[in-house]
Short mmCIF file of C-alpha atoms in Angstrom, two decimals:
data_model
loop_
_atom_site.label_atom_id
_atom_site.label_comp_id
_atom_site.label_asym_id
_atom_site.label_seq_id
_atom_site.Cartn_x
_atom_site.Cartn_y
_atom_site.Cartn_z
CA MET B 4 -64.59 125.82 -88.05
CA LYS B 5 -67.14 128.23 -86.67
CA GLN B 6 -67.79 131.45 -88.55
CA ASP B 7 -66.60 133.78 -85.78
CA GLU B 8 -63.42 131.74 -85.30
CA MET B 9 -62.72 132.02 -89.02
CA HIS B 10 -63.29 135.77 -88.95
CA LEU B 11 -60.79 136.19 -86.14
CA ARG B 12 -58.22 133.98 -87.84
CA ASN B 13 -58.51 135.89 -91.12
CA ALA B 14 -58.32 139.23 -89.34
CA VAL B 15 -55.20 138.16 -87.43
CA GLN B 16 -53.60 136.94 -90.66
CA ALA B 17 -54.41 140.29 -92.27
CA LEU B 18 -52.65 142.09 -89.43
CA GLN B 19 -49.64 139.79 -89.56
CA ALA B 20 -49.33 140.30 -93.31
CA ASP B 21 -49.56 144.06 -92.94
CA GLU B 22 -45.86 144.89 -93.18
CA PRO B 23 -44.61 148.30 -94.22
CA GLU B 24 -42.59 148.34 -97.43
CA ALA B 25 -38.84 148.69 -97.14
CA GLU B 26 -38.74 152.18 -98.65
CA GLN B 27 -41.54 153.36 -96.42
CA MET B 28 -39.76 151.91 -93.38
CA ALA B 29 -36.48 153.60 -94.30
CA ALA B 30 -38.18 156.96 -94.83
CA SER B 31 -39.97 156.66 -91.49
CA ALA B 32 -36.74 155.69 -89.72
CA HIS B 33 -35.07 158.78 -91.17
CA ARG B 34 -37.87 161.04 -90.03
CA VAL B 35 -37.91 159.62 -86.49
CA ALA B 36 -34.12 159.73 -86.22
CA ASP B 37 -34.17 163.32 -87.38
CA ARG B 38 -36.80 164.30 -84.85
CA LEU B 39 -34.74 162.60 -82.14
CA GLY B 40 -31.61 164.42 -83.24
CA ILE B 41 -29.83 161.14 -83.81
CA ASP B 42 -26.83 161.00 -86.08
CA THR B 43 -28.09 158.03 -88.07
CA VAL B 44 -25.91 155.60 -89.87
CA TYR B 45 -27.74 156.38 -93.08
CA GLU B 46 -26.48 158.80 -95.65
CA SER B 47 -29.64 160.73 -95.30
CA THR B 48 -30.45 164.34 -95.56
CA VAL B 49 -31.79 165.84 -92.37
CA VAL B 50 -35.41 166.83 -92.67
CA ALA B 51 -35.79 170.60 -92.80
CA ILE B 52 -37.86 172.56 -90.34
CA THR B 53 -40.36 174.23 -92.58
CA SER B 54 -43.47 174.59 -90.44
CA CYS B 55 -44.81 174.78 -86.91
CA ASP B 56 -45.75 171.11 -87.26
CA ASP B 57 -42.10 170.22 -87.85
CA VAL B 58 -41.12 172.20 -84.75
CA GLN B 59 -43.77 170.53 -82.62
CA HIS B 60 -42.56 167.11 -83.71
CA LEU B 61 -39.18 167.94 -82.20
CA PHE B 62 -40.51 168.97 -78.78
CA GLY B 63 -39.99 165.49 -77.29
CA ALA B 64 -36.33 165.31 -78.34
CA TYR B 65 -35.84 168.96 -77.32
CA ARG B 66 -37.12 168.22 -73.84
CA ALA B 67 -35.05 165.05 -73.58
CA GLY B 68 -31.96 167.04 -74.60
CA THR B 69 -31.07 164.74 -77.48
CA LEU B 70 -31.23 167.42 -80.19
CA PRO B 71 -27.97 168.72 -81.62
CA GLN B 72 -27.11 172.18 -80.35
CA ALA B 73 -27.80 173.97 -83.61
CA ARG B 74 -31.22 172.39 -83.95
CA ALA B 75 -32.06 173.10 -80.30
CA LEU B 76 -31.19 176.77 -80.95
CA LEU B 77 -33.60 176.78 -83.88
CA ILE B 78 -36.37 175.48 -81.64
CA GLU B 79 -35.60 178.11 -78.99
CA ALA B 80 -35.64 180.86 -81.61
CA HIS B 81 -38.91 179.61 -83.01
CA LEU B 82 -40.49 179.42 -79.55
CA ARG B 83 -39.57 183.06 -78.98
CA ASP B 84 -41.30 184.06 -82.20
CA CYS B 85 -44.31 181.73 -82.32
CA SER B 86 -46.85 182.04 -79.52
CA GLY B 87 -48.85 179.06 -80.80
CA CYS B 88 -45.90 176.69 -80.57
CA LEU B 89 -44.88 178.18 -77.21
CA ARG B 90 -48.36 177.49 -75.84
CA ARG B 91 -48.19 173.95 -77.19
CA PHE B 92 -44.71 173.48 -75.74
CA LYS B 93 -45.74 174.69 -72.30
CA GLY B 94 -49.11 172.96 -72.47
CA GLY B 95 -48.00 169.37 -72.51
CA SER B 96 -45.56 166.74 -73.49
CA GLY B 97 -46.17 167.31 -77.20
CA VAL B 98 -46.56 163.57 -77.57
CA VAL B 99 -50.02 162.36 -78.48
CA LEU B 100 -49.74 159.20 -76.45
CA ASP B 101 -51.61 158.57 -73.27
CA TRP B 102 -48.74 156.52 -72.01
CA SER B 103 -49.55 153.26 -70.31
CA ALA B 104 -46.29 151.40 -70.80
CA PRO B 105 -44.27 150.77 -67.68
CA LYS B 106 -41.48 153.21 -66.97
CA PRO B 107 -38.01 152.02 -67.91
CA ARG B 108 -36.48 150.10 -65.06
CA ARG B 109 -33.17 151.46 -63.96
CA VAL B 110 -30.18 149.39 -63.06
CA ILE B 111 -29.93 149.35 -59.27
CA ALA B 112 -26.45 150.46 -58.29
CA TRP B 113 -25.23 149.51 -54.82
CA HIS B 114 -23.08 152.14 -53.20
CA PRO B 115 -21.12 151.29 -50.04
CA GLN B 116 -22.99 153.98 -48.11
CA THR B 117 -26.38 152.64 -49.23
CA ALA B 118 -25.35 149.11 -48.29
CA ALA B 119 -24.16 150.30 -44.87
CA TRP B 120 -27.45 152.06 -44.21
CA ALA B 121 -29.40 149.00 -45.34
CA LEU B 122 -27.35 146.75 -43.06
CA ALA B 123 -27.76 149.13 -40.12
CA SER B 124 -31.53 149.30 -40.67
CA ALA B 125 -31.76 145.51 -40.92
CA ALA B 126 -29.72 145.11 -37.72
CA ALA B 127 -31.89 147.64 -35.86
CA LEU B 128 -35.04 145.88 -37.04
CA LEU B 129 -33.65 142.52 -35.96
CA ALA B 130 -32.70 143.86 -32.53
CA ALA B 131 -36.17 145.41 -32.06
CA SER B 132 -37.85 142.16 -33.12
CA LEU B 133 -35.67 140.18 -30.70
CA PHE B 134 -36.49 142.55 -27.85
CA VAL B 135 -40.25 142.35 -28.50
CA TYR B 136 -40.07 138.57 -28.81
CA ARG B 137 -38.16 138.17 -25.55
CA ALA B 138 -40.41 140.66 -23.73
CA PHE B 139 -43.76 139.24 -24.80
CA TRP B 140 -43.56 135.84 -26.49
CA GLN B 141 -40.55 133.87 -25.34
CA VAL B 142 -41.29 131.09 -22.87
CA PRO B 143 -38.57 131.54 -20.23
CA PRO B 144 -36.98 128.38 -18.83
CA GLY B 145 -37.08 127.38 -15.15
CA VAL B 146 -39.68 127.26 -12.42
CA ARG B 147 -42.77 129.45 -12.24
CA ALA B 148 -43.68 129.41 -8.56
CA GLU B 149 -42.58 128.13 -5.17
CA VAL B 150 -45.00 126.78 -2.59
CA GLN B 151 -44.54 128.99 0.46
CA SER B 152 -47.03 127.38 2.82
CA ILE B 153 -49.79 124.80 2.76
CA ASP B 154 -52.68 124.51 5.20
CA GLY B 155 -54.32 121.11 4.63
CA THR B 156 -53.36 119.25 1.43
CA ALA B 157 -52.49 120.39 -2.09
CA TYR B 158 -51.39 118.39 -5.12
CA ARG B 159 -49.29 119.02 -8.17
CA ILE B 160 -50.99 117.62 -11.29
CA SER B 161 -48.73 117.09 -14.27
CA ASP B 162 -48.16 114.67 -17.16
CA LYS B 163 -46.12 112.50 -14.78
CA GLY B 164 -49.09 112.09 -12.40
CA ASP B 165 -50.32 113.59 -9.11
CA HIS B 166 -47.95 114.44 -6.29
CA GLN B 167 -48.74 115.81 -2.84
CA LEU B 168 -46.98 119.10 -2.35
CA SER B 169 -45.14 120.35 0.67
CA PRO B 170 -43.77 123.85 1.38
CA GLY B 171 -40.60 124.68 -0.58
CA GLU B 172 -41.52 122.64 -3.67
CA MET B 173 -41.62 124.19 -7.12
CA LEU B 174 -44.24 124.46 -9.86
CA GLY B 175 -43.11 124.56 -13.48
CA GLU B 176 -44.70 125.59 -16.78
CA GLY B 177 -47.78 123.51 -17.53
CA GLU B 178 -48.07 122.09 -14.01
CA THR B 179 -51.30 122.59 -12.05
CA LEU B 180 -51.89 122.99 -8.32
CA ARG B 181 -55.11 121.64 -6.81
CA THR B 182 -56.16 122.23 -3.21
CA SER B 183 -58.43 119.78 -1.36
CA GLY B 184 -61.51 120.63 0.72
CA GLY B 185 -60.41 122.87 3.61
CA GLY B 186 -56.91 123.18 2.12
CA HIS B 187 -55.20 126.51 1.42
CA ALA B 188 -51.85 127.23 -0.24
CA VAL B 189 -49.68 130.29 -0.75
CA LEU B 190 -47.49 130.48 -3.86
CA ARG B 191 -44.68 132.92 -4.55
CA LEU B 192 -44.23 133.52 -8.26
CA THR B 193 -40.82 134.13 -9.78
CA ASP B 194 -41.70 137.80 -10.48
CA GLY B 195 -42.31 138.35 -6.73
CA SER B 196 -46.12 138.19 -6.77
CA THR B 197 -47.95 136.19 -4.13
CA VAL B 198 -50.96 133.99 -4.89
CA GLU B 199 -53.19 132.75 -2.09
CA VAL B 200 -55.15 129.71 -3.27
CA ASN B 201 -58.52 128.95 -1.67
CA GLU B 202 -59.86 125.43 -0.96
CA ARG B 203 -61.03 123.26 -3.92
CA SER B 204 -59.19 125.45 -6.38
CA VAL B 205 -57.27 124.44 -9.48
CA VAL B 206 -54.61 126.89 -10.62
CA ALA B 207 -51.64 126.90 -13.01
CA VAL B 208 -48.90 129.49 -13.52
CA GLY B 209 -47.35 130.26 -16.93
CA ALA B 210 -44.94 132.84 -18.31
CA ARG B 211 -44.52 134.61 -21.66
CA GLY B 212 -41.63 137.05 -21.80
CA HIS B 213 -41.83 139.32 -18.76
CA ASN B 214 -45.54 138.51 -18.20
CA MET B 215 -46.84 135.90 -15.80
CA THR B 216 -50.24 134.33 -16.33
CA ILE B 217 -52.36 132.68 -13.65
CA ALA B 218 -54.91 130.27 -15.10
CA LEU B 219 -57.71 129.46 -12.68
CA ASP B 220 -59.84 126.45 -13.62
CA ASP B 221 -61.87 126.28 -10.45
CA GLY B 222 -62.12 127.89 -7.01
CA ALA B 223 -60.71 131.29 -6.08
CA VAL B 224 -57.35 132.95 -5.54
CA ILE B 225 -56.07 136.24 -4.21
CA VAL B 226 -53.15 137.69 -6.11
CA GLN B 227 -50.86 140.27 -4.60
CA ALA B 228 -49.07 141.40 -7.73
CA ALA B 229 -45.49 142.57 -7.75
CA LYS B 230 -44.69 146.01 -9.12
CA ARG B 231 -44.41 146.07 -12.88
CA THR B 232 -42.57 148.42 -15.15
CA ILE B 233 -44.44 147.68 -18.38
CA GLY B 234 -47.87 146.44 -19.37
CA PRO B 235 -51.13 146.21 -17.42
CA LEU B 236 -51.25 144.54 -14.03
CA VAL B 237 -54.04 142.15 -14.99
CA ARG B 238 -56.67 142.05 -17.64
CA GLU B 239 -60.01 143.02 -16.17
CA ASP B 240 -63.14 141.02 -16.74
CA SER B 241 -66.76 141.92 -16.12
CA ARG B 242 -67.52 138.60 -14.47
CA LEU B 243 -66.81 139.04 -10.79
CA PRO B 244 -66.98 136.71 -7.84
CA GLY B 245 -70.07 136.93 -5.67
CA ARG B 246 -70.71 140.27 -4.01
CA GLY B 247 -70.43 138.84 -0.47
CA HIS B 248 -67.16 137.07 -1.26
CA ARG B 249 -65.72 140.24 -2.81
CA ASP B 250 -66.68 142.41 0.20
CA ARG B 251 -65.19 139.89 2.58
CA LEU B 252 -61.94 139.96 0.63
CA LEU B 253 -61.81 143.73 0.61
CA SER B 254 -62.37 143.84 4.35
CA GLU B 255 -59.51 141.39 4.87
CA LEU B 256 -57.27 143.38 2.58
CA ARG B 257 -57.89 146.64 4.38
CA ASN B 258 -56.99 144.95 7.63
CA GLN B 259 -53.77 143.65 6.09
CA GLY B 260 -52.87 147.05 4.65
CA VAL B 261 -52.54 145.69 1.05
CA SER B 262 -52.82 148.45 -1.50
CA ARG B 263 -53.69 146.57 -4.67
CA VAL B 264 -54.57 142.97 -5.51
CA ALA B 265 -56.24 140.96 -8.21
CA VAL B 266 -59.05 138.59 -7.34
CA LEU B 267 -59.70 135.65 -9.64
CA ALA B 268 -62.60 133.28 -9.57
CA ARG B 269 -63.53 130.88 -12.39
CA ASN B 270 -61.38 132.73 -14.93
CA ALA B 271 -62.83 136.09 -13.87
CA VAL B 272 -60.36 138.76 -12.87
CA ASP B 273 -60.97 142.01 -11.06
CA VAL B 274 -58.44 144.50 -9.85
CA LEU B 275 -59.40 145.81 -6.46
CA HIS B 276 -57.90 148.80 -4.77
CA ALA B 277 -57.96 148.97 -1.01
CA GLY B 278 -60.03 151.87 0.21
CA ILE B 279 -62.74 151.65 -2.49
CA MET I 29 -31.27 172.42 -97.28
CA ASN I 30 -31.96 175.38 -95.03
CA SER I 31 -34.34 175.89 -92.17
CA PRO I 32 -36.75 178.83 -92.18
CA GLU I 33 -34.27 180.74 -90.06
CA GLY I 34 -31.59 180.25 -92.68
CA VAL I 35 -29.33 177.92 -90.71
CA PRO I 36 -28.10 174.93 -92.71
CA VAL I 37 -29.94 172.01 -91.11
CA ALA I 38 -27.35 169.48 -92.24
CA ALA I 39 -25.02 170.97 -89.61
CA CYS I 40 -27.40 169.78 -86.89
CA SER I 41 -26.05 166.24 -86.88
CA ALA I 42 -22.68 167.31 -85.50
CA THR I 43 -23.18 166.49 -81.82
CA LEU I 44 -25.04 163.78 -79.93
CA PRO I 45 -25.81 164.29 -76.25
CA LEU I 46 -26.73 160.64 -75.68
CA ALA I 47 -24.40 158.52 -77.75
CA GLY I 48 -26.09 155.28 -76.72
CA LEU I 49 -29.43 156.38 -78.12
CA SER I 50 -28.10 156.35 -81.66
CA GLN I 51 -26.92 152.78 -81.28
CA LEU I 52 -30.17 151.67 -79.65
CA PHE I 53 -32.10 153.33 -82.44
CA ALA I 54 -30.01 151.56 -85.09
CA GLU I 55 -30.57 148.20 -83.38
CA HIS I 56 -34.24 148.44 -82.53
CA HIS I 57 -35.98 151.01 -84.73
CA ARG I 58 -37.16 148.45 -87.27
CA ARG I 59 -38.78 146.23 -84.67
CA VAL I 60 -40.35 149.20 -82.91
CA LEU I 61 -41.72 150.74 -86.10
CA THR I 62 -43.01 147.41 -87.43
CA ALA I 63 -44.77 146.53 -84.17
CA ALA I 64 -46.36 149.97 -83.93
CA TYR I 65 -47.35 149.91 -87.60
CA ARG I 66 -49.03 146.49 -87.38
CA ILE I 67 -51.15 147.69 -84.48
CA THR I 68 -52.03 151.16 -85.72
CA GLY I 69 -52.05 150.41 -89.45
CA SER I 70 -50.54 153.84 -90.03
CA MET I 71 -46.90 154.67 -90.64
CA ALA I 72 -47.38 158.22 -89.36
CA ASP I 73 -48.74 156.87 -86.07
CA ALA I 74 -45.93 154.33 -85.92
CA GLU I 75 -43.42 157.19 -86.28
CA ASP I 76 -45.06 159.09 -83.41
CA VAL I 77 -44.96 155.97 -81.25
CA ALA I 78 -41.31 155.26 -82.11
CA GLN I 79 -40.34 158.84 -81.39
CA ALA I 80 -42.12 158.82 -78.04
CA VAL I 81 -40.58 155.48 -77.08
CA PHE I 82 -37.01 156.54 -77.81
CA VAL I 83 -37.48 159.97 -76.22
CA ARG I 84 -38.77 158.29 -73.09
CA LEU I 85 -35.82 155.97 -73.03
CA ALA I 86 -33.44 158.90 -73.49
CA SER I 87 -35.16 160.74 -70.62
CA ALA I 88 -34.40 157.92 -68.16
CA ASP I 89 -31.94 159.09 -65.51
CA GLY I 90 -29.63 156.10 -65.56
CA PRO I 91 -28.84 153.03 -67.63
CA VAL I 92 -31.92 150.96 -68.47
CA THR I 93 -32.05 147.20 -68.08
CA ASN I 94 -32.95 145.25 -71.19
CA ALA I 95 -33.62 148.24 -73.41
CA GLY I 96 -34.66 146.03 -76.35
CA SER I 97 -37.54 144.40 -74.48
CA TYR I 98 -38.55 147.72 -72.99
CA LEU I 99 -38.65 149.46 -76.38
CA TYR I 100 -40.62 146.63 -77.93
CA ARG I 101 -43.21 146.48 -75.18
CA ALA I 102 -43.43 150.24 -74.91
CA ALA I 103 -44.02 150.49 -78.67
CA ILE I 104 -46.89 148.01 -78.44
CA ASN I 105 -48.43 149.86 -75.49
CA GLY I 106 -48.03 153.23 -77.16
CA ALA I 107 -49.63 151.91 -80.34
CA LEU I 108 -52.52 150.44 -78.34
CA ASP I 109 -53.04 153.82 -76.68
CA LEU I 110 -53.31 155.39 -80.10
CA LEU I 111 -55.84 152.72 -81.10
CA ARG I 112 -57.97 153.68 -78.11
CA GLN I 113 -57.76 157.36 -78.99
CA ARG I 114 -58.73 156.50 -82.53
CA LYS I 115 -61.67 154.52 -81.21
CA ALA I 116 -62.86 157.68 -79.48
CA ALA I 117 -62.33 159.83 -82.56
CA ARG I 118 -63.28 157.16 -85.13
CA ILE I 119 -61.14 158.76 -87.82
CA GLU I 120 -60.16 156.57 -90.74
CA PRO I 121 -56.39 156.66 -91.24
CA LEU I 122 -55.44 158.49 -94.42
CA GLU I 123 -53.14 155.71 -95.49
CA PHE I 124 -56.01 153.27 -95.61
CA ALA I 125 -57.37 154.65 -98.85
CA GLU I 126 -53.88 154.60 -100.36
CA TYR I 127 -53.31 150.98 -99.39
CA VAL I 128 -56.61 149.89 -100.83
CA ALA I 129 -55.82 151.70 -104.06
CA ALA I 130 -52.30 150.23 -104.23
CA ALA I 131 -53.32 146.60 -103.83
CA GLY I 132 -50.40 144.17 -103.67
CA SER I 133 -49.50 141.81 -106.46
CA GLY I 134 -50.70 138.21 -106.49
CA SER I 135 -54.22 138.92 -105.32
CA SER I 136 -57.20 140.75 -106.58
CA PRO I 137 -57.70 144.35 -105.42
CA GLU I 138 -61.10 143.39 -103.95
CA LYS I 139 -59.62 140.58 -101.90
CA GLU I 140 -56.78 142.78 -100.74
CA ALA I 141 -59.20 145.55 -99.73
CA SER I 142 -61.41 143.07 -97.91
CA SER I 143 -58.41 141.69 -96.02
CA ARG I 144 -57.29 145.18 -95.01
CA GLU I 145 -60.80 146.05 -93.91
CA LEU I 146 -60.88 142.93 -91.76
CA GLY I 147 -57.55 143.90 -90.23
CA GLU I 148 -58.88 147.39 -89.59
CA LEU I 149 -61.95 145.96 -87.83
CA LEU I 150 -59.70 143.82 -85.66
CA ARG I 151 -57.69 146.92 -84.72
CA VAL I 152 -60.86 148.66 -83.61
CA ALA I 153 -61.87 145.60 -81.58
CA ILE I 154 -58.41 145.33 -79.98
CA GLY I 155 -58.70 148.99 -79.03
CA GLU I 156 -61.81 148.10 -77.03
CA LEU I 157 -60.04 145.43 -74.97
CA PRO I 158 -58.59 146.20 -71.54
CA GLN I 159 -54.97 147.37 -71.76
CA ARG I 160 -53.36 144.21 -70.45
CA ALA I 161 -55.53 141.85 -72.48
CA ALA I 162 -54.89 143.88 -75.65
CA GLU I 163 -51.14 143.76 -75.06
CA MET I 164 -51.18 140.00 -74.48
CA PHE I 165 -53.30 139.41 -77.59
CA VAL I 166 -50.96 141.46 -79.78
CA LEU I 167 -47.87 139.75 -78.37
CA ARG I 168 -49.39 136.31 -78.90
CA TYR I 169 -51.16 136.57 -82.23
CA VAL I 170 -49.64 139.54 -84.05
CA GLU I 171 -46.05 139.24 -82.84
CA GLU I 172 -46.41 135.45 -82.44
CA LEU I 173 -44.61 135.09 -79.11
CA GLY I 174 -45.21 132.01 -76.96
CA ASN I 175 -47.22 132.09 -73.72
CA GLN I 176 -44.03 131.51 -71.75
CA GLU I 177 -42.27 134.47 -73.37
CA ILE I 178 -45.32 136.69 -72.79
CA ALA I 179 -45.50 135.64 -69.14
CA ALA I 180 -41.82 136.49 -68.68
CA LEU I 181 -42.16 139.80 -70.52
CA MET I 182 -45.23 140.89 -68.57
CA ASP I 183 -44.06 139.50 -65.25
CA THR I 184 -46.98 137.13 -64.75
CA SER I 185 -47.74 133.40 -64.94
CA GLN I 186 -48.50 131.34 -68.02
CA ALA I 187 -51.89 130.43 -66.55
CA VAL I 188 -52.86 134.10 -66.33
CA VAL I 189 -51.71 134.61 -69.93
CA ALA I 190 -53.74 131.63 -71.14
CA VAL I 191 -56.93 132.71 -69.36
CA THR I 192 -56.57 136.35 -70.46
CA LEU I 193 -55.98 135.29 -74.06
CA PHE I 194 -59.00 132.99 -74.02
CA ASN I 195 -61.23 135.82 -72.76
CA ALA I 196 -59.72 138.29 -75.23
CA ARG I 197 -60.33 135.92 -78.14
CA SER I 198 -63.94 135.40 -77.08
CA ARG I 199 -64.53 139.15 -76.93
CA LEU I 200 -62.84 139.78 -80.26
CA LYS I 201 -64.81 137.02 -82.00
CA LYS I 202 -68.01 138.51 -80.67
CA ARG I 203 -67.06 142.02 -81.79
CA LEU I 204 -66.00 140.89 -85.26
CA SER I 205 -69.32 139.05 -85.70
CA GLU I 206 -71.15 142.21 -84.65
CA PHE I 207 -69.17 144.24 -87.18
CA GLU I 208 -70.01 141.71 -89.87
CA ARG I 209 -73.70 141.82 -89.03
CA GLY I 210 -73.57 145.61 -89.06
CA LYS I 211 -72.11 145.62 -92.58
CA ARG I 212 -74.94 143.54 -94.01
#
């Protein structure tokens, strides 16, 4: 065994063997019980208060209110007479410990009123969570857009394959519309917005809660957004379609009397206001 | 027996504001005093710790869960706090000289004194450990609880207990060796 290991073992054994003698233990128990004001089971004599030190030892029990009335009166009387003890009493806990033990844990008692409040809070939290989920994250069932008109040809691309679209057909979640060269299509989204799809464009419509998302893979679209009550109209992006294309769109919009639209091109979005 | 004010002190034991405290004291005072004494090596300090522990328990507003475990752990923590204070003051406990003089039977006074000195050095070294590590070390090696019991008592995992104890042992071995070298 290594030397340091042996030292530690011997030291631990010395500590374990260090037991107070029975008489010493009994005397200490009496003293502590007396300071606590406990009516011990022993036939002991109560330790007399003979000095300021004795008084100061009783401060803890005096504060905790465990001292018998007569003894508490003695402390009060002494505190009136002795400024040193009074200073000590007011100055601190009177206990020399810098306490680091955890505080005693109390038994948690459930009162009907507390339980009712807890249930009400939980229900309110649940309702708020449900509202936020339905407003922003839930994928609503049903169609996303209806094809209003098609000039040229447009296809629906889905997991089931390609299908040539005609006016009146529906687009669902995850389905993509692709227009051919020279083809144009107008979609009406379920929230009332209108999307005009340019030739050689690939666009899909999705929904999360009350929000509709237009994903543009290629080409260009003009979105005439329906009025919204919450949230931004569209997220703006610094990447804009070409200057000439943008000016042409604005000119067309002014002629049509449209007040506000979103223009998307290759995932870039810009909100344009007529008159700017 | 009269107090300085002339009131018979024996009359003081007539009432008891917290009846439960007396019973708790009767059940647990021995364990609390012994644990505090083993750590501090001083009966006077152990009394202070026991008093503080029971006063604190009596000051709790409502019923306390598992008062026995609380008192035991609180006594160990309170005693460790005193060890740290002693480390700062470096005052030799008065009892130490008495114990050395009154060496126990069955062993030579020199051996007894050497053993007590070793224990005293270990107390100093434990006082230098971080609070949690010191508490775990005392619970494991002085109070001889198992790792599982310590983990449950301190609300942690057995793995944490094992690692903390290993580190604490390493530090204590190093400190004891330094003390030994310093003596020579």
